[in-house]
Short mmCIF file of C-alpha atoms and ligand atoms in Angstrom, two decimals:
data_model
loop_
_atom_site.label_atom_id
_atom_site.label_comp_id
_atom_site.label_asym_id
_atom_site.label_seq_id
_atom_site.Cartn_x
_atom_site.Cartn_y
_atom_site.Cartn_z
CA MET Z 1471 -17.15 -5.90 11.21
CA ARG Z 1472 -13.91 -7.40 11.37
CA LEU Z 1473 -12.14 -4.29 12.39
CA GLU Z 1474 -14.56 -3.00 14.92
CA ASP Z 1475 -12.59 -0.27 17.34
CA LYS Z 1476 -9.27 -0.38 15.25
CA THR Z 1477 -7.89 2.71 14.08
CA ALA Z 1478 -5.63 2.79 10.77
CA LEU Z 1479 -3.52 5.24 8.80
CA VAL Z 1480 -3.35 4.34 5.14
CA THR Z 1481 -0.76 6.14 3.12
CA GLY Z 1482 -1.44 6.86 -0.64
CA ALA Z 1483 -5.29 6.32 0.26
CA ALA Z 1484 -6.63 9.10 -1.90
CA ARG Z 1485 -6.98 6.87 -4.77
CA GLY Z 1486 -6.22 3.24 -6.05
CA ILE Z 1487 -5.46 0.22 -3.84
CA GLY Z 1488 -5.19 2.77 -0.60
CA ALA Z 1489 -8.59 4.27 -1.33
CA ALA Z 1490 -10.26 0.88 -1.75
CA SER Z 1491 -8.34 -0.16 1.60
CA ALA Z 1492 -9.83 2.76 3.22
CA ARG Z 1493 -13.31 2.13 2.03
CA ARG Z 1494 -13.21 -1.70 3.18
CA PHE Z 1495 -11.60 -0.64 6.55
CA VAL Z 1496 -14.63 1.54 7.22
CA ALA Z 1497 -16.91 -0.91 6.22
CA GLU Z 1498 -15.54 -3.31 8.36
CA GLY Z 1499 -15.95 -0.91 11.44
CA ALA Z 1500 -12.51 0.88 11.46
CA ARG Z 1501 -11.65 4.57 11.81
CA VAL Z 1502 -9.21 5.57 9.21
CA ALA Z 1503 -6.49 8.25 8.52
CA ILE Z 1504 -6.38 8.84 4.74
CA ALA Z 1505 -2.84 10.07 4.42
CA ASP Z 1506 -1.67 11.34 0.89
CA ARG Z 1507 -0.24 14.18 -0.97
CA ARG Z 1508 -3.34 14.53 -3.14
CA ILE Z 1509 -5.50 16.83 -0.76
CA GLU Z 1510 -8.58 17.47 -2.79
CA GLU Z 1511 -9.14 13.69 -3.50
CA GLY Z 1512 -8.04 12.73 -0.14
CA GLU Z 1513 -10.41 15.13 1.40
CA ALA Z 1514 -13.30 14.11 -0.74
CA LEU Z 1515 -12.85 10.43 0.37
CA ALA Z 1516 -12.90 11.50 3.61
CA ASN Z 1517 -15.99 13.51 3.32
CA GLU Z 1518 -17.55 10.31 1.53
CA LEU Z 1519 -16.68 7.83 4.30
CA ASN Z 1520 -17.90 10.44 7.46
CA SER Z 1521 -21.19 10.67 5.39
CA GLU Z 1522 -21.47 6.84 5.53
CA ARG Z 1523 -20.36 6.77 9.30
CA ALA Z 1524 -19.85 10.01 11.18
CA GLY Z 1525 -16.36 10.17 12.78
CA SER Z 1526 -14.89 7.32 10.66
CA ALA Z 1527 -12.34 9.17 8.56
CA ILE Z 1528 -9.80 12.17 8.61
CA PHE Z 1529 -7.54 13.50 5.90
CA THR Z 1530 -4.08 14.18 6.90
CA GLU Z 1531 -1.74 15.41 4.19
CA LEU Z 1532 1.53 13.49 4.15
CA ASP Z 1533 4.50 13.27 1.82
CA VAL Z 1534 5.78 9.88 2.90
CA SER Z 1535 9.41 10.82 2.11
CA ASN Z 1536 9.35 13.64 4.51
CA GLU Z 1537 10.11 12.54 8.41
CA GLU Z 1538 8.57 15.70 9.88
CA ALA Z 1539 5.17 15.32 7.68
CA TRP Z 1540 5.25 11.61 9.33
CA LYS Z 1541 5.37 13.10 12.83
CA ASN Z 1542 2.41 15.54 11.89
CA ALA Z 1543 0.22 12.66 10.30
CA VAL Z 1544 0.61 10.37 13.22
CA GLY Z 1545 -0.07 13.11 15.74
CA GLN Z 1546 -3.08 14.19 13.87
CA THR Z 1547 -4.31 10.35 13.80
CA MET Z 1548 -3.74 10.21 17.52
CA SER Z 1549 -5.33 13.32 18.45
CA ALA Z 1550 -8.48 12.29 16.24
CA PHE Z 1551 -8.75 8.58 17.41
CA GLY Z 1552 -6.71 8.39 20.48
CA LYS Z 1553 -4.55 5.50 19.23
CA LEU Z 1554 -3.00 3.68 16.25
CA ASP Z 1555 -3.62 0.07 15.67
CA VAL Z 1556 -2.83 -0.43 11.86
CA LEU Z 1557 -0.28 1.23 9.55
CA VAL Z 1558 -0.73 0.58 5.88
CA ASN Z 1559 2.48 1.69 3.71
CA ASN Z 1560 0.71 1.70 0.40
CA ALA Z 1561 1.88 5.04 -0.99
CA GLY Z 1562 4.23 4.14 -4.20
CA ILE Z 1563 5.16 5.72 -7.55
CA ILE Z 1564 6.68 3.77 -10.50
CA ARG Z 1565 9.02 4.82 -13.33
CA VAL Z 1566 9.70 2.64 -16.31
CA THR Z 1567 13.00 3.64 -18.05
CA PRO Z 1568 16.00 1.68 -19.25
CA LEU Z 1569 19.31 1.80 -16.92
CA GLU Z 1570 20.89 4.36 -19.33
CA LYS Z 1571 18.06 6.67 -18.59
CA THR Z 1572 17.79 6.07 -14.99
CA ASP Z 1573 19.76 8.86 -13.44
CA LEU Z 1574 20.48 9.16 -9.67
CA ALA Z 1575 17.61 11.77 -9.07
CA LEU Z 1576 15.20 9.45 -10.57
CA PHE Z 1577 16.39 6.23 -8.84
CA GLN Z 1578 16.53 8.07 -5.54
CA LYS Z 1579 12.95 9.66 -5.95
CA VAL Z 1580 11.38 6.15 -6.40
CA LEU Z 1581 13.48 4.63 -3.48
CA ASN Z 1582 12.57 7.69 -1.23
CA THR Z 1583 8.90 7.16 -1.72
CA ASN Z 1584 8.51 3.52 -1.98
CA LEU Z 1585 11.01 2.20 0.54
CA VAL Z 1586 12.28 5.27 2.59
CA GLY Z 1587 8.53 6.26 3.11
CA ALA Z 1588 7.87 2.94 4.62
CA PHE Z 1589 10.81 3.18 6.82
CA LEU Z 1590 9.82 6.35 8.07
CA GLY Z 1591 6.13 5.19 8.69
CA ILE Z 1592 7.28 2.00 10.71
CA ARG Z 1593 9.39 4.30 12.65
CA ALA Z 1594 6.55 6.96 13.30
CA ALA Z 1595 4.16 4.31 14.13
CA MET Z 1596 6.04 1.82 16.34
CA GLY Z 1597 5.92 3.91 19.36
CA PRO Z 1598 2.21 4.58 19.61
CA MET Z 1599 1.40 0.82 18.64
CA GLU Z 1600 4.03 -0.50 21.39
CA ALA Z 1601 2.37 1.87 24.01
CA ARG Z 1602 -1.10 0.24 23.19
CA GLY Z 1603 0.43 -3.32 23.54
CA GLY Z 1604 0.73 -4.00 19.68
CA GLY Z 1605 -0.53 -3.51 15.97
CA SER Z 1606 -0.31 -4.41 12.54
CA ILE Z 1607 1.98 -2.83 9.86
CA ILE Z 1608 1.39 -3.76 5.99
CA ASN Z 1609 3.81 -2.73 3.80
CA PHE Z 1610 3.47 -2.80 -0.23
CA SER Z 1611 5.80 -4.85 -2.37
CA SER Z 1612 4.90 -5.86 -5.86
CA VAL Z 1613 5.60 -8.87 -8.01
CA GLN Z 1614 8.61 -6.76 -8.97
CA GLY Z 1615 9.69 -7.30 -5.28
CA LEU Z 1616 10.18 -11.11 -6.31
CA GLU Z 1617 11.48 -10.90 -9.86
CA GLY Z 1618 13.06 -8.24 -12.11
CA ARG Z 1619 11.74 -6.61 -14.96
CA GLU Z 1620 12.91 -4.70 -17.94
CA GLY Z 1621 13.11 -0.69 -17.24
CA MET Z 1622 12.24 -1.09 -13.53
CA SER Z 1623 15.55 -1.06 -11.97
CA ALA Z 1624 14.34 1.60 -9.22
CA TYR Z 1625 10.81 0.26 -8.82
CA ALA Z 1626 12.14 -3.51 -8.14
CA ALA Z 1627 15.05 -2.42 -6.07
CA SER Z 1628 12.42 -0.51 -3.85
CA LYS Z 1629 10.04 -3.57 -3.77
CA PHE Z 1630 12.74 -6.05 -2.90
CA GLY Z 1631 13.88 -3.58 -0.22
CA ILE Z 1632 10.40 -3.40 1.24
CA ARG Z 1633 10.68 -7.07 1.92
CA GLY Z 1634 14.08 -6.96 3.48
CA LEU Z 1635 12.98 -4.15 5.77
CA SER Z 1636 9.68 -5.91 6.78
CA LYS Z 1637 11.20 -9.12 7.80
CA THR Z 1638 13.74 -7.26 9.93
CA ALA Z 1639 11.06 -5.05 11.44
CA ALA Z 1640 8.85 -8.21 12.28
CA ILE Z 1641 11.89 -9.65 14.03
CA GLU Z 1642 12.43 -6.54 15.93
CA LEU Z 1643 8.82 -5.76 16.73
CA GLY Z 1644 7.26 -8.96 17.18
CA PRO Z 1645 8.11 -8.95 20.92
CA LYS Z 1646 6.30 -5.72 21.25
CA GLY Z 1647 3.16 -7.23 19.84
CA ILE Z 1648 3.61 -5.70 16.52
CA ARG Z 1649 3.05 -7.87 13.34
CA VAL Z 1650 4.58 -6.83 10.21
CA ASN Z 1651 3.52 -8.28 6.73
CA VAL Z 1652 3.96 -7.64 3.03
CA VAL Z 1653 1.30 -7.49 0.31
CA ILE Z 1654 2.26 -8.43 -3.13
CA PRO Z 1655 -0.27 -7.29 -5.64
CA GLY Z 1656 -0.17 -8.49 -9.14
CA PRO Z 1657 -1.40 -6.03 -11.76
CA THR Z 1658 -4.22 -4.04 -10.85
CA ARG Z 1659 -6.48 -1.47 -12.39
CA THR Z 1660 -5.52 2.03 -10.92
CA LYS Z 1661 -3.97 5.35 -12.13
CA MET Z 1662 -0.67 3.33 -11.76
CA THR Z 1663 -1.65 0.91 -14.69
CA GLU Z 1664 -3.92 3.14 -16.66
CA ARG Z 1665 -3.68 3.22 -20.31
CA LYS Z 1666 -5.55 6.19 -21.82
CA GLY Z 1667 -8.66 5.06 -23.85
CA TRP Z 1668 -8.32 1.31 -23.03
CA THR Z 1669 -11.41 -0.92 -22.74
CA ASP Z 1670 -12.01 -3.70 -20.26
CA GLU Z 1671 -11.39 -5.97 -22.94
CA GLN Z 1672 -7.94 -4.40 -23.65
CA TYR Z 1673 -7.02 -4.76 -20.12
CA ASN Z 1674 -7.81 -8.24 -19.79
CA GLU Z 1675 -6.30 -9.24 -23.23
CA ALA Z 1676 -2.90 -7.37 -21.88
CA TYR Z 1677 -3.05 -9.58 -18.69
CA GLY Z 1678 -4.62 -12.62 -20.47
CA GLY Z 1679 -1.53 -14.71 -20.44
CA TYR Z 1680 -1.51 -15.24 -16.49
CA PRO Z 1681 -3.56 -18.00 -14.98
CA LEU Z 1682 -6.56 -15.85 -13.95
CA GLY Z 1683 -6.42 -14.10 -17.29
CA ARG Z 1684 -7.31 -10.53 -16.15
CA ILE Z 1685 -6.31 -7.47 -14.43
CA ALA Z 1686 -7.18 -7.05 -10.76
CA GLU Z 1687 -9.61 -4.60 -9.22
CA ALA Z 1688 -8.22 -2.63 -6.23
CA ARG Z 1689 -10.87 -4.04 -3.67
CA GLU Z 1690 -9.26 -7.56 -4.40
CA ILE Z 1691 -6.08 -6.56 -2.97
CA ALA Z 1692 -7.79 -4.53 -0.35
CA ASN Z 1693 -9.37 -7.64 0.98
CA VAL Z 1694 -5.92 -9.01 1.95
CA VAL Z 1695 -5.19 -5.66 3.69
CA VAL Z 1696 -8.31 -6.15 5.62
CA PHE Z 1697 -7.35 -9.84 6.87
CA LEU Z 1698 -3.85 -8.76 7.72
CA ALA Z 1699 -4.98 -5.78 9.74
CA SER Z 1700 -7.75 -7.73 11.53
CA ASP Z 1701 -7.18 -10.19 14.58
CA GLU Z 1702 -7.76 -13.10 12.08
CA ALA Z 1703 -4.10 -12.68 11.30
CA SER Z 1704 -2.96 -12.56 14.90
CA PHE Z 1705 -0.22 -15.43 14.22
CA CYS Z 1706 0.97 -13.82 10.90
CA THR Z 1707 4.23 -11.83 10.73
CA GLY Z 1708 7.23 -11.39 8.40
CA ALA Z 1709 5.30 -13.01 5.52
CA ASP Z 1710 4.70 -12.31 2.00
CA TYR Z 1711 1.14 -12.38 0.89
CA ILE Z 1712 0.73 -12.82 -2.79
CA VAL Z 1713 -2.23 -11.38 -4.52
CA ASP Z 1714 -1.35 -11.71 -8.33
CA GLY Z 1715 -3.70 -13.78 -10.18
CA GLY Z 1716 -1.19 -16.29 -10.48
CA VAL Z 1717 1.46 -14.08 -12.32
CA LEU Z 1718 4.28 -15.47 -10.34
CA VAL Z 1719 3.48 -19.28 -10.66
CA GLY Z 1720 5.72 -19.63 -13.56
CA LYS Z 1721 6.18 -19.50 -17.42
CA PRO Z 1722 3.76 -21.43 -19.52
CA ARG Z 1723 5.66 -24.14 -21.93
CA ALA Z 1724 6.58 -22.09 -24.89
P1 LIG E 131 -1.88 4.88 -7.35
O1 LIG E 131 -0.97 5.67 -8.18
O2 LIG E 131 -3.12 4.68 -8.05
O3 LIG E 131 -2.32 5.54 -6.14
C1 LIG E 131 -1.14 5.91 -5.37
C2 LIG E 131 -1.52 6.91 -4.23
O4 LIG E 131 -0.09 7.31 -3.71
C3 LIG E 131 -1.69 8.47 -5.23
O5 LIG E 131 -2.58 9.02 -4.51
C4 LIG E 131 -0.30 9.02 -5.21
O6 LIG E 131 -0.27 10.32 -5.44
C5 LIG E 131 0.21 8.56 -3.70
N1 LIG E 131 1.58 9.01 -3.30
C6 LIG E 131 2.56 8.80 -4.35
N2 LIG E 131 3.63 9.34 -3.91
C7 LIG E 131 3.57 9.82 -2.51
C8 LIG E 131 4.07 10.37 -1.54
N3 LIG E 131 5.42 10.56 -1.42
N4 LIG E 131 3.40 10.68 -0.27
C9 LIG E 131 2.18 10.67 -0.15
N5 LIG E 131 1.48 10.08 -1.11
C10 LIG E 131 1.95 9.44 -2.43
O7 LIG E 131 -1.11 3.23 -7.17
P2 LIG E 131 -1.79 2.00 -6.84
O8 LIG E 131 -2.96 2.11 -5.83
O9 LIG E 131 -1.94 1.19 -8.00
O10 LIG E 131 -0.45 1.41 -6.05
C11 LIG E 131 -0.64 1.35 -4.62
C12 LIG E 131 0.66 0.43 -3.92
O11 LIG E 131 0.59 -0.89 -4.73
C13 LIG E 131 1.98 0.87 -4.50
O12 LIG E 131 2.91 1.04 -3.61
C14 LIG E 131 2.38 0.08 -5.86
O13 LIG E 131 3.57 0.14 -6.03
C15 LIG E 131 1.73 -1.26 -5.17
N6 LIG E 131 1.43 -2.05 -6.58
C16 LIG E 131 0.44 -1.75 -7.56
C17 LIG E 131 0.27 -2.46 -8.61
C18 LIG E 131 -0.79 -2.06 -9.68
O14 LIG E 131 -0.83 -2.90 -10.73
N7 LIG E 131 -1.60 -0.92 -9.49
C19 LIG E 131 0.84 -3.66 -8.64
C20 LIG E 131 1.85 -4.25 -7.77
C21 LIG E 131 2.01 -3.19 -6.62
P3 LIG E 131 0.30 10.77 -6.84
O15 LIG E 131 -0.71 10.36 -7.77
O16 LIG E 131 0.26 12.35 -6.61
O17 LIG E 131 1.70 10.25 -7.31
#
């Protein structure tokens, strides 16, 4: 029960790493607002968690790029739980296109979800957190927040941006008791990385060149999110937490 009495809002929690985080949060004693634009899957997860522990979850519809929607989501969380201790800015999208096919609309869509979404989340959550004397904000970057990759101009720009936003927020919000950290997952098995018809062996083969030689399960990323949300991380702020199976350690000799 490492998160006993804590309340959290997790974006993009209808599936993938967000859903794994919501499950782990509830298992550790927290109450969680599952915030996503996927209503059916989000409500189903909230029902599942409530059947495990009554009153442990709500679903709130949220498009993270919409400032008004953020007010509503945080308002619903406050009404249900009375406080907000943890915000996980996990919702994200990826588009893989070369620069000549990355038009302004595509670039802005990725930035508006991955970077502006986290900015709006921080702005919406910081007031309620400050009022309670502190909190923990966990923002999602990627290995593409530390290195570029072909076809990922918009995604990498958004994920580098998350790190700058987080470090600045850590400086400004630290005196208010609010910690702000970044999780940097490596390749993780979710819809984002799904390849139709692939077997487990094919996934592990595709990622076999990295030190741990396999793709991560979403709960392995969620474990680090739990740590950052908990009081065990009470002296951690402004930092990057790499959970990548060694993807970023360097290239093997040719
Ligand atoms: P998924 O696509 O499995 O889940 C993301 C969830 O976020 C979906 O339910 C998605 O809905 C939702 N979402 C997307 N846009 C919005 C929005 N505007 N408002 C509200 N919800 C939204 O992704 P992952 O779980 O794999 O990724 C989670 C985070 O981890 C992302 O930030 C991603 O960039 C990062 N990450 C993932 C890696 C991986 O290998 N999986 C590696 C490195 C980082 P919808 O399906 O409708 O888009």
